[in-house]
Coordinates of C-alpha atoms in Angstrom, one line a residue:
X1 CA -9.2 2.1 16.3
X2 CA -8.7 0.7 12.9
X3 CA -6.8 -0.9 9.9
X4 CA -6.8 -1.1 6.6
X5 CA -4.8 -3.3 4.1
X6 CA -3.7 -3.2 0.2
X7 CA -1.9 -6.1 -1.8
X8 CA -1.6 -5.2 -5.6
X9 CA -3.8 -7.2 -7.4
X10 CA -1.3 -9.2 -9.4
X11 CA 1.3 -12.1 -8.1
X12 CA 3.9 -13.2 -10.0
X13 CA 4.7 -16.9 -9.7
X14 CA 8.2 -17.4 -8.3
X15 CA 8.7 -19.8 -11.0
X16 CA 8.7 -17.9 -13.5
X17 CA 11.3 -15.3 -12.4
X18 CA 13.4 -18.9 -11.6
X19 CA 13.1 -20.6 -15.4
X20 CA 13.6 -17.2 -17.1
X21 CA 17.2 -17.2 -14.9
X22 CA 18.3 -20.9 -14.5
X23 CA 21.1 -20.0 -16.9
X24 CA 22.8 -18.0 -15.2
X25 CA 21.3 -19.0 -11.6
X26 CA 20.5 -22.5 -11.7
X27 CA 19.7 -22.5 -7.6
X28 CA 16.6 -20.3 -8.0
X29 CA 14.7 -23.4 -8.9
X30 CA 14.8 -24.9 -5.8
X31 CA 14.0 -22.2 -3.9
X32 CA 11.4 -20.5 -6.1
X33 CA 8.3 -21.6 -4.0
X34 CA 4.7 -19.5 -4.2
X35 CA 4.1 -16.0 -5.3
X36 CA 5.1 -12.7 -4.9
X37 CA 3.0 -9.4 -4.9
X38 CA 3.9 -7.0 -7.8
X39 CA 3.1 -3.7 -8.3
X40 CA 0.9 -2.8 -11.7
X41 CA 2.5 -0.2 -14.2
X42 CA 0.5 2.6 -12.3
X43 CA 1.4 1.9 -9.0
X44 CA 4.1 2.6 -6.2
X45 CA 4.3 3.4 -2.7
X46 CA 1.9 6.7 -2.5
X47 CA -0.6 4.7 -4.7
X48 CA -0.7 1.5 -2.5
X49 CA -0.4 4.0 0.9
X50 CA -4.1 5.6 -0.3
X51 CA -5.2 2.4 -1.0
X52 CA -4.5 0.8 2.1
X53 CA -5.8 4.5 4.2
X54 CA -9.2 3.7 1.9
X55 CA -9.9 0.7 3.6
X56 CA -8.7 1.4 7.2
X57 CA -11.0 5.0 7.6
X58 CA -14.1 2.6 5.7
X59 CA -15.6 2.0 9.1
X60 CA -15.1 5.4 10.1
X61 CA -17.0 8.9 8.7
X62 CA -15.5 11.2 10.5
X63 CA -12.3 12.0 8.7
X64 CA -12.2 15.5 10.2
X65 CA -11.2 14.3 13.2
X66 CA -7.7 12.7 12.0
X67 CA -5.2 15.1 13.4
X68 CA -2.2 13.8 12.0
X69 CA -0.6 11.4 8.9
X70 CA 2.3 9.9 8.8
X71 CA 3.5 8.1 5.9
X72 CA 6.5 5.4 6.9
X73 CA 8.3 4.3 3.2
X74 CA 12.0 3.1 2.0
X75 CA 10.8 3.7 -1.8
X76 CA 9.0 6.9 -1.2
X77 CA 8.5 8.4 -4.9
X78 CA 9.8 12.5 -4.2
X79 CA 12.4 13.3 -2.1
X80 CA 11.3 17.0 -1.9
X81 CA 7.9 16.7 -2.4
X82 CA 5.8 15.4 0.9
X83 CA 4.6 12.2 0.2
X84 CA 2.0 12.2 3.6
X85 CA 0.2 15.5 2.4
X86 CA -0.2 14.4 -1.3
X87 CA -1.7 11.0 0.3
X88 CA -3.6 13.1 2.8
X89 CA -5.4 15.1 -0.2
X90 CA -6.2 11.5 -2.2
X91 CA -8.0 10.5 1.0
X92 CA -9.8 14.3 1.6
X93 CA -8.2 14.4 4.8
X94 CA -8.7 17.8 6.3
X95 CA -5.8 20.3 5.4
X96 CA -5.2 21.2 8.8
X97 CA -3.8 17.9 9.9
X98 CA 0.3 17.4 10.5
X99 CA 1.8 15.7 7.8
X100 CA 5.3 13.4 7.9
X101 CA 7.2 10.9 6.0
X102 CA 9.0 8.8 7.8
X103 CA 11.8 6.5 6.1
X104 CA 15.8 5.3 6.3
X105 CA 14.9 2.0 8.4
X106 CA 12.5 -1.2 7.8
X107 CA 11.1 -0.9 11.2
X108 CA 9.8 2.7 10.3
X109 CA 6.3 1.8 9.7
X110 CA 6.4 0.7 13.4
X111 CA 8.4 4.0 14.6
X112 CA 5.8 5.8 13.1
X113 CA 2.5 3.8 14.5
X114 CA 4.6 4.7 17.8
X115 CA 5.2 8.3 17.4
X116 CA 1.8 8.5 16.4
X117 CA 0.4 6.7 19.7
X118 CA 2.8 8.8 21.9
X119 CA 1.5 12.4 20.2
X120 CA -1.7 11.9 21.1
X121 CA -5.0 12.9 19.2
X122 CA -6.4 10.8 16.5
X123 CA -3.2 9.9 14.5
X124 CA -3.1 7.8 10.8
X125 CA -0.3 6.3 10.1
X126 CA 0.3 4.5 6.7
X127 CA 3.4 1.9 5.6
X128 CA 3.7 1.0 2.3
X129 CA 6.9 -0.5 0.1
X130 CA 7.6 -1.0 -3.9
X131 CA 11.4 -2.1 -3.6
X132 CA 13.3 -3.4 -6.0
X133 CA 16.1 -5.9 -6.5
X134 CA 18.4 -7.4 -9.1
X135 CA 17.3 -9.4 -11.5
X136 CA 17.9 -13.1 -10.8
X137 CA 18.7 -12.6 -7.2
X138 CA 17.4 -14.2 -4.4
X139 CA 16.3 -11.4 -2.8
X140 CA 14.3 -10.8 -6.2
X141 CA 11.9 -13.8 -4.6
X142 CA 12.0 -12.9 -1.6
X143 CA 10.7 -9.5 -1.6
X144 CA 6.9 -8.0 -2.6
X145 CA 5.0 -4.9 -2.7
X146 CA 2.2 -4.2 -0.2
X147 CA 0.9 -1.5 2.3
X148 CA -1.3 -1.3 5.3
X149 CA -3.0 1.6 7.3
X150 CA -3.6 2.0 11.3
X151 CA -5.8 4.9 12.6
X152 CA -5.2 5.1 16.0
X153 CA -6.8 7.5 19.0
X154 CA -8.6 7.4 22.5
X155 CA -12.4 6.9 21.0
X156 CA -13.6 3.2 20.4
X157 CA -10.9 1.1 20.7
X158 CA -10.0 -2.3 19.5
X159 CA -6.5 -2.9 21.1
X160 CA -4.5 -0.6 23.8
X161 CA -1.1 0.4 23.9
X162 CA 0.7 -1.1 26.9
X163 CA 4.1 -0.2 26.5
X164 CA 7.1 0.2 24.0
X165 CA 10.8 -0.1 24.1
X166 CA 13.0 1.3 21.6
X167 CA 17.0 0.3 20.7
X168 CA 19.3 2.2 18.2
X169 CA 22.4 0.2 16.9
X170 CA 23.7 0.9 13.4
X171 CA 24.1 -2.8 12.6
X172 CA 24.3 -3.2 8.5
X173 CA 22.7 -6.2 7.3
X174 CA 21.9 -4.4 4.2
X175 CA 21.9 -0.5 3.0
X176 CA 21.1 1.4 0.1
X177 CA 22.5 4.8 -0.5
X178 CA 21.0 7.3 -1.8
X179 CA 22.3 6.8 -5.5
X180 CA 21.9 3.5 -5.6
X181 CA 18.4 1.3 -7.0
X182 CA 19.1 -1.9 -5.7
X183 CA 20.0 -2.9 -1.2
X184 CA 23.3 -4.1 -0.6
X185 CA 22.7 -7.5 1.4
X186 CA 25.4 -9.0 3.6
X187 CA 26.0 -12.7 4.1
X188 CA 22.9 -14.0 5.7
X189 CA 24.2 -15.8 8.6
X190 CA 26.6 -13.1 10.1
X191 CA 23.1 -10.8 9.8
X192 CA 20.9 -13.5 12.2
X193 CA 23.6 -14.6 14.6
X194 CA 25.2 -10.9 15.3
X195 CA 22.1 -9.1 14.7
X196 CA 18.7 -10.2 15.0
X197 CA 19.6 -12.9 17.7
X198 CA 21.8 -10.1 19.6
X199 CA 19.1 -7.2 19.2
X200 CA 16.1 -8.7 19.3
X201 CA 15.9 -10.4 22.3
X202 CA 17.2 -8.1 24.3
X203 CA 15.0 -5.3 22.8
X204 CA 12.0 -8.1 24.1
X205 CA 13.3 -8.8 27.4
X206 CA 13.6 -5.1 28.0
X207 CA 9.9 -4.4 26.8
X208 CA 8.5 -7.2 29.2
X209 CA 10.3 -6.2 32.1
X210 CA 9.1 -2.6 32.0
X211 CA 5.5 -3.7 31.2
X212 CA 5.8 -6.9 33.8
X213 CA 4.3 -9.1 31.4
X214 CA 5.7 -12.7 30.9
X215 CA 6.7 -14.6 27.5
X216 CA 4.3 -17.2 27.8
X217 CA 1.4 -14.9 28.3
X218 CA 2.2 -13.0 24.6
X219 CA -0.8 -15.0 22.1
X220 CA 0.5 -12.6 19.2
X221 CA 3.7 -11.7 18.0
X222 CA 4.5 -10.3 14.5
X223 CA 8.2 -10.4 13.6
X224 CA 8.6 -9.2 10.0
X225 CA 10.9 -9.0 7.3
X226 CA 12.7 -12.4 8.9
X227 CA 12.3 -15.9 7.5
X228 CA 9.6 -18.3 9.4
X229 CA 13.0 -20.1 10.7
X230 CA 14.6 -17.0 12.1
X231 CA 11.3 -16.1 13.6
X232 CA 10.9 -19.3 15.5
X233 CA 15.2 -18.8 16.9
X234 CA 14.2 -15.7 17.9
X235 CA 11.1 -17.0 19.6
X236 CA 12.9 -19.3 21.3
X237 CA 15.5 -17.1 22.6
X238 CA 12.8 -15.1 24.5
X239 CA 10.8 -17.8 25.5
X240 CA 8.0 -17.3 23.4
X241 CA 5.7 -20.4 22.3
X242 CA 6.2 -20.4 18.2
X243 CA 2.2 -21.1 17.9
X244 CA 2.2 -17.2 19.1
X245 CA 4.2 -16.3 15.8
X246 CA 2.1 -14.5 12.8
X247 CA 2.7 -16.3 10.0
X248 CA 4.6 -14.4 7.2
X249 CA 3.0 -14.4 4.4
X250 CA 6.2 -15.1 2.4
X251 CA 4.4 -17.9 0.1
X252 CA 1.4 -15.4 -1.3
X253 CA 2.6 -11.8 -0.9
X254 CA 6.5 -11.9 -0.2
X255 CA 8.2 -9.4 2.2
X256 CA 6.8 -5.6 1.9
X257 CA 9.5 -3.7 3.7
X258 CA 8.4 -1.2 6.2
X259 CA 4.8 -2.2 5.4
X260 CA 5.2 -6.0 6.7
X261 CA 5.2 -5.1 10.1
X262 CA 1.1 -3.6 9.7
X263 CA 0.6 -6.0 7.3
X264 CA 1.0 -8.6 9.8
X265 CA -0.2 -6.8 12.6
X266 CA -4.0 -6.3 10.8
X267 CA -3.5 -10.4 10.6
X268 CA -3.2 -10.4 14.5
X269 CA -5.9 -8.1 15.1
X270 CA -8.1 -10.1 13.5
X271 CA -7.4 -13.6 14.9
X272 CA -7.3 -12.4 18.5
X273 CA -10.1 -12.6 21.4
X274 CA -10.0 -9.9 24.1
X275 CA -7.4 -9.6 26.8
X276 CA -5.2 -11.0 24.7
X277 CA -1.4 -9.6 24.1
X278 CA -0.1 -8.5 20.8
X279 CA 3.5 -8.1 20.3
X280 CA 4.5 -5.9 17.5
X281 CA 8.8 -5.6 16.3
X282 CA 9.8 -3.6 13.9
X283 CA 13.6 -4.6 13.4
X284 CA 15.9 -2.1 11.4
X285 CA 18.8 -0.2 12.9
X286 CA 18.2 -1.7 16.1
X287 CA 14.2 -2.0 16.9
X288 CA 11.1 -0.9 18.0
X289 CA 8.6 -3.0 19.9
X290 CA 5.5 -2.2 20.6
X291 CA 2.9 -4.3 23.5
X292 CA -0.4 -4.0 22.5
X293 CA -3.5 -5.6 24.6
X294 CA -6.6 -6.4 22.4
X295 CA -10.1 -5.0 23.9
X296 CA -13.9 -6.3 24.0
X297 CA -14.0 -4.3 20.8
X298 CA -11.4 -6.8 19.4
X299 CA -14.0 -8.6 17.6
X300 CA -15.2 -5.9 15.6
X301 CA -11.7 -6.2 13.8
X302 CA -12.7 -9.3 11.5
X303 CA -15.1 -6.8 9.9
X304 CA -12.2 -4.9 8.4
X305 CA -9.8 -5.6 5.4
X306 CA -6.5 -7.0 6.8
X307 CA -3.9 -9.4 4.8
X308 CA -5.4 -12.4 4.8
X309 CA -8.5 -11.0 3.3
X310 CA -7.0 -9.8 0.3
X311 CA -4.9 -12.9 -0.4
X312 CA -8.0 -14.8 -2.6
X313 CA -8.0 -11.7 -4.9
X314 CA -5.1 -12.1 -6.5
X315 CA -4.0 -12.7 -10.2
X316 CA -1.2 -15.3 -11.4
X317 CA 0.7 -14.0 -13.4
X318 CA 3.7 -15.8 -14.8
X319 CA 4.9 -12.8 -17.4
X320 CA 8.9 -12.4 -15.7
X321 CA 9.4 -9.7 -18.6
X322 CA 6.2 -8.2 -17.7
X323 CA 7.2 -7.5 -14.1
X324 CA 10.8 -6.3 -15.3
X325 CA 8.8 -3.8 -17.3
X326 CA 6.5 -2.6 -14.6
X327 CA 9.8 -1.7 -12.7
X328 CA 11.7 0.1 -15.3
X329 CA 14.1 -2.7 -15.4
X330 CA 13.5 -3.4 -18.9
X331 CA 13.3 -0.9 -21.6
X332 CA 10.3 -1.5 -24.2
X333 CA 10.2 0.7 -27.3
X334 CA 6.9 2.4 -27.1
X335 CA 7.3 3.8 -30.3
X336 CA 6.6 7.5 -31.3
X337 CA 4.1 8.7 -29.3
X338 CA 6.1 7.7 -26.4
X339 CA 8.5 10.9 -27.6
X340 CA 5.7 13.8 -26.3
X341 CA 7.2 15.9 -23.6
X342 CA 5.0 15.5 -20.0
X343 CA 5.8 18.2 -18.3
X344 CA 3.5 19.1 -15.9
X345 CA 1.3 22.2 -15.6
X346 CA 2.0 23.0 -12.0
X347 CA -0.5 26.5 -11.6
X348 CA -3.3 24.3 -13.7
X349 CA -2.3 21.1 -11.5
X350 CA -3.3 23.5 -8.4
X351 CA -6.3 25.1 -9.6
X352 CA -8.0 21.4 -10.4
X353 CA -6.1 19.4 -7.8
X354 CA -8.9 18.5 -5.9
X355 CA -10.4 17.0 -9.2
X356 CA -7.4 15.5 -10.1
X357 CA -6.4 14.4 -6.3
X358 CA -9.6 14.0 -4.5
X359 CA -12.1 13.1 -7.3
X360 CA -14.2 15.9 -5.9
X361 CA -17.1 16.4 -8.2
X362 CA -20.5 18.0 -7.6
X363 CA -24.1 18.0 -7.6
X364 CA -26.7 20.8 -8.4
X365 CA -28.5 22.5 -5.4
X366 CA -30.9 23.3 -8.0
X367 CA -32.1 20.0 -9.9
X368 CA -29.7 17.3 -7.4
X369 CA -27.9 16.1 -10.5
X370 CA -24.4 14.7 -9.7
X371 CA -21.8 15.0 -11.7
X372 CA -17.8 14.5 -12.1
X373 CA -15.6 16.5 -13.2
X374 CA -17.6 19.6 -11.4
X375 CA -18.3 22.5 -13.3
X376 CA -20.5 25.9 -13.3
X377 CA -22.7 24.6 -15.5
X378 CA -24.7 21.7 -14.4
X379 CA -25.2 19.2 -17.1
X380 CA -28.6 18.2 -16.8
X381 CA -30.4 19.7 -20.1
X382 CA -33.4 20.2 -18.3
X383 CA -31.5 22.8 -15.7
X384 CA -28.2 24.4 -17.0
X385 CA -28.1 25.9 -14.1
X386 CA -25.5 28.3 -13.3
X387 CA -23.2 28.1 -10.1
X388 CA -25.0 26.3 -8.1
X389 CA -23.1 23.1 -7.9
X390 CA -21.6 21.8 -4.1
X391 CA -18.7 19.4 -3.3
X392 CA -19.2 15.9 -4.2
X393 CA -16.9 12.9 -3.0
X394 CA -17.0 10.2 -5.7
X395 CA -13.7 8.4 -4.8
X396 CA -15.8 5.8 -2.7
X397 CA -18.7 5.8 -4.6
X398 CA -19.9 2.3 -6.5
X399 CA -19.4 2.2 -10.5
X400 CA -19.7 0.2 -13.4
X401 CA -18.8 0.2 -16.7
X402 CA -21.2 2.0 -19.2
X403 CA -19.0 1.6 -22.4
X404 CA -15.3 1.0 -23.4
X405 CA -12.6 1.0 -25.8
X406 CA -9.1 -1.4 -25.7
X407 CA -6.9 0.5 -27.8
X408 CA -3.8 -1.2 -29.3
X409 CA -2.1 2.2 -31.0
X410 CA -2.4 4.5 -28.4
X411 CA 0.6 4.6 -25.6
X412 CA 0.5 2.5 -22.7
X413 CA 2.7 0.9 -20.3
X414 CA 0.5 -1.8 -20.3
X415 CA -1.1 -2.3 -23.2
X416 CA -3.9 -2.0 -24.6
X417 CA -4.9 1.4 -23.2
X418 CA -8.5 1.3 -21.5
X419 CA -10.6 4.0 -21.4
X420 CA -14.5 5.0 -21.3
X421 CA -17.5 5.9 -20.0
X422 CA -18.7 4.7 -16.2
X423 CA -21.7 5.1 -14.4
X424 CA -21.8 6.1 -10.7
X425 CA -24.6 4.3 -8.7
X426 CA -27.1 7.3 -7.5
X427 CA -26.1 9.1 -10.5
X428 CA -23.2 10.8 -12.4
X429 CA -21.3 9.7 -15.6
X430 CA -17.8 10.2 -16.6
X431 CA -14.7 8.8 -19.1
X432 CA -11.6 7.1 -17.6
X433 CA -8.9 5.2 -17.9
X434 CA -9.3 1.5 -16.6
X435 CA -6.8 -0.2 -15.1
X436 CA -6.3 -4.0 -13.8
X437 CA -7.9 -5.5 -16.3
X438 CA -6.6 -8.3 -18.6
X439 CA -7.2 -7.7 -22.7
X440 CA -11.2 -8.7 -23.1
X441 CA -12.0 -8.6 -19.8
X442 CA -14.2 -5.4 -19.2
X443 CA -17.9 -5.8 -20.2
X444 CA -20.7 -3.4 -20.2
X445 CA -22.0 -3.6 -16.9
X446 CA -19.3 -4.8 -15.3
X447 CA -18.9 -3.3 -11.7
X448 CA -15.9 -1.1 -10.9
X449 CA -14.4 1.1 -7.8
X450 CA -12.0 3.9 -8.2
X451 CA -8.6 3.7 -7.7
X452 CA -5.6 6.3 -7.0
X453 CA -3.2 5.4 -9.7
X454 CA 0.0 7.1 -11.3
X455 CA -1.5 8.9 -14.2
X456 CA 2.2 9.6 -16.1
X457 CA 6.0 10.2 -15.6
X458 CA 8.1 12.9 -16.4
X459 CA 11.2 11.2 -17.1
X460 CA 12.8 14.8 -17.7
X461 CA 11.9 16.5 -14.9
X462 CA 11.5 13.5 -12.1
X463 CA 8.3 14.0 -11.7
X464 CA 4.8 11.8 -11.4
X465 CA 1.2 12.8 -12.0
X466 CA -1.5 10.6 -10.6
X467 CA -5.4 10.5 -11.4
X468 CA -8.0 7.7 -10.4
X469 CA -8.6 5.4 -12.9
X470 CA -11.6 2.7 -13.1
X471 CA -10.6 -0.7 -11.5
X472 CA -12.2 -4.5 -10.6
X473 CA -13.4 -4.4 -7.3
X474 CA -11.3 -5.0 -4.2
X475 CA -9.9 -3.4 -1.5
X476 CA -13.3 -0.8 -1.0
X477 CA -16.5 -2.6 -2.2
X478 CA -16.0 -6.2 -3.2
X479 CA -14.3 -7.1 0.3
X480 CA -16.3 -4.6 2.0
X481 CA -17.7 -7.2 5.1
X482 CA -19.9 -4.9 6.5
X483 CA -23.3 -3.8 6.1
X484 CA -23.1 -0.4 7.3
X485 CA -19.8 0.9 5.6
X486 CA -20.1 4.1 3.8
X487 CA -19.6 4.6 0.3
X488 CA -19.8 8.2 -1.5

């Protein structure tokens, strides 16, 4: 029905990760083409998986009707804590919906768009992947962080499901267990010539006999998480034209895990014309493919935020230590204040989680003032009226910035810590933290959107506390290509 996408805003030049390493891995150099996405000091896989649902349920109101989430991740942040629900209150989902996290395979973003199509209902299904690898290794360039969201259902439709084969082999190109930080990766042409060109194919062939469709009539195919040269051998193999291949997007994003696979696929929405054939693998384990046909509607896709239209939005950066920060792979002293204990009020966290969660404010019945956080008092002076404040949404609602402070002494995993006042457009002020922004960049004025962001770690106790925080604009106003979409 429809997608969403979310690339973190900055891209760090494969260069830089290459110099800061020729000494001990002079081959980098050569191979250290283009950038990869990297997540900001605030952000993981629950925090790019709202972002992404954001933009997919944009051209739809009715979020009552979503009847199920599922969340596909390899880096999901709790392991006993479910990830889907926690995204599912960011995006003020109804609480009666199922919730699942899916993981333990690259290809279960694509399991999961299946089991969703095959339960029925309206079903959201959301991939998103923050991996990381050792530093100065070549899987260090090749990977990148990214998510993307499909809602799918019976309503208004922009491509059909035709059919779906599925194939479970335990082939081990690459593992992680569930101690270790970094995959295991086995010698590269072993994994293509026993795997992907033994799997693949046949997981194709048996997908196009069952739906009686022939290889030259596929216009789209999305194989992810393979090179553009082992795309084109497996193309070959099933006798698919390599013009019908999605292109990558190893050069400007890198490769996103379980995400690629949607990533790709909101690519091939957008570039196809009805009646055309979509071909969807997700490769892991064995596979899952997935035959999609696109649908008059089709053309309403290009309307919507997919890959390609967040790829002009980035920001170089060329900081290697920076990025080894951002992943906890390089320890910065942060000095005393760093030493305070975070643990988390978990019966306080409940009572304001839909604050905290949801950015549910309110406004007055009595005088229509808005206002965030939501309290029994309204704040207009005029009014101080008691109790008479309803739910407000101001997650989607348009900002800017109505004063600010860069802070070089306070703590901040990024310094300097931002923080002030915004102004909602319609009304409504309140004090954040500001993220994404580079040291003198914020101005009074300057527009902003909201953005669900990790607020703070409990090293001690393993766990994470998010907020939303004041950002640039991107994913939900600034690339917002439609007219009608709803914001607030």
């Amino acid at each position: 029905m429809s997608f969403g996408a979310y690339i973190p805003r900055r891209r760090l030049d494969r260069q830089a990760i290459a110099e800061a390493n020729a000494w001990a891995n002079p081959g980098l150099v050569g191979t250290a083409r283009g950038q990869r996405a990297m997540c900001a000091h605030d952000e993981d896989s629950l925090t790019m998986g709202v972002a992404a649902g954001r933009a997919a349920l944009m051209p739809h109101a009715g979020k009552r009707s979503v009847s199920s989430l599922r969340f596909a991740s390899t880096t999901m942040p709790f392991a006993d804590r479910q990830n889907a629900t926690l995204i599912g209150e960011a995006l003020s989902l109804p609480p009666e919906i199922r919730t699942a996290d899916v993981s333990g395979s690259l290809r279960s973003g694509v399991g999961a768009l299946l089991s969703a199509i095959e339960a029925g209902g309206t079903g959201f299904v959301i991939a998103a992947d923050n991996r990381q690898a050792p530093p100065g290794s070549a899987q260090e360039l090749r990977l990148g962080d990214g998510a993307a969201a499909i809602l799918v259902g019976s309503g208004e439709l922009i491509a059909e499901y035709v059919d779906s084969h599925s194939m479970s082999v335990d082939f081990n190109d690459h593992y992680r267990s569930r101690e270790a930080r970094f995959d295991y990766v086995l010698e590269e042409r072993w994994a293509r010539e026993q795997g992907q060109f033994e799997i693949v194919p046949k997981l194709i062939a048996a997908l196009l006999e069952k739906a009686d469709v022939a290889a030259a009539d596929l216009q789209h195919c999305v194989f992810a998480n393979f090179s553009a040269q082992e795309a084109r051998g497996i193309a070959k193999r099933c006798g698919i034209d390599d013009a019908a291949i999605i292109a990558d997007l190893h050069d400007k994003v890198g490769d996103t895990g379980s995400a690629h696979p949607l990533l790709l696929l909101t690519n091939a929405l957008q570039s196809a014309e009805p009646g055309d054939f979509i071909l969807l693998l997700g490769y892991g384990h064995g596979g899952e493919v997935i035959l999609f046909r696109a649908t008059d509607r089709v053309i309403e896709a290009r309307s919507m935020i997919g890959a390609d239209d967040l790829l002009t939005h980035g920001l170089t950066d060329r900081n290697y230590l920076r990025f080894l920060s951002f992943n906890g792979l390089l320890p910065i002293d942060r000095g005393m204040r760093a030493e305070r204990d975070n643990r988390t009020a978990q019966s306080a966290f409940y009572r304001h989680r839909q604050t905290v969660t949801q950015a549910i404010g309110g406004r007055c019945t009595a005088c229509d003032t808005p206002q965030f956080p939501r309290t029994r008092v309204c704040v207009n002076p005029a009014c101080h009226a008691t109790d008479t404040q309803e739910p407000e949404g101001f997650a989607d609602k348009r900002a800017s910035v109505k004063s600010f402070t860069e802070d070089w002494l306070a703590l901040s995993f990024s310094p300097p810590l931002m923080y002030g006042n915004i102004r909602f457009e319609g009304g409504g002020v309140a004090m954040l933290e500001f993220s994404d922004f580079e040291p003198g960049e914020l101005r009074v004025g300057a527009p902003l959107e909201l953005a669900f962001r990790i607020k703070d770690i409990d090293e001690k106790r393993g766990f994470r506390r998010y907020c939303w925080k004041a950002t640039p604009p991107g994913v939900c106003t600034a690339l917002s290509k439609s007219e009608n979409t709803p914001h607030g």
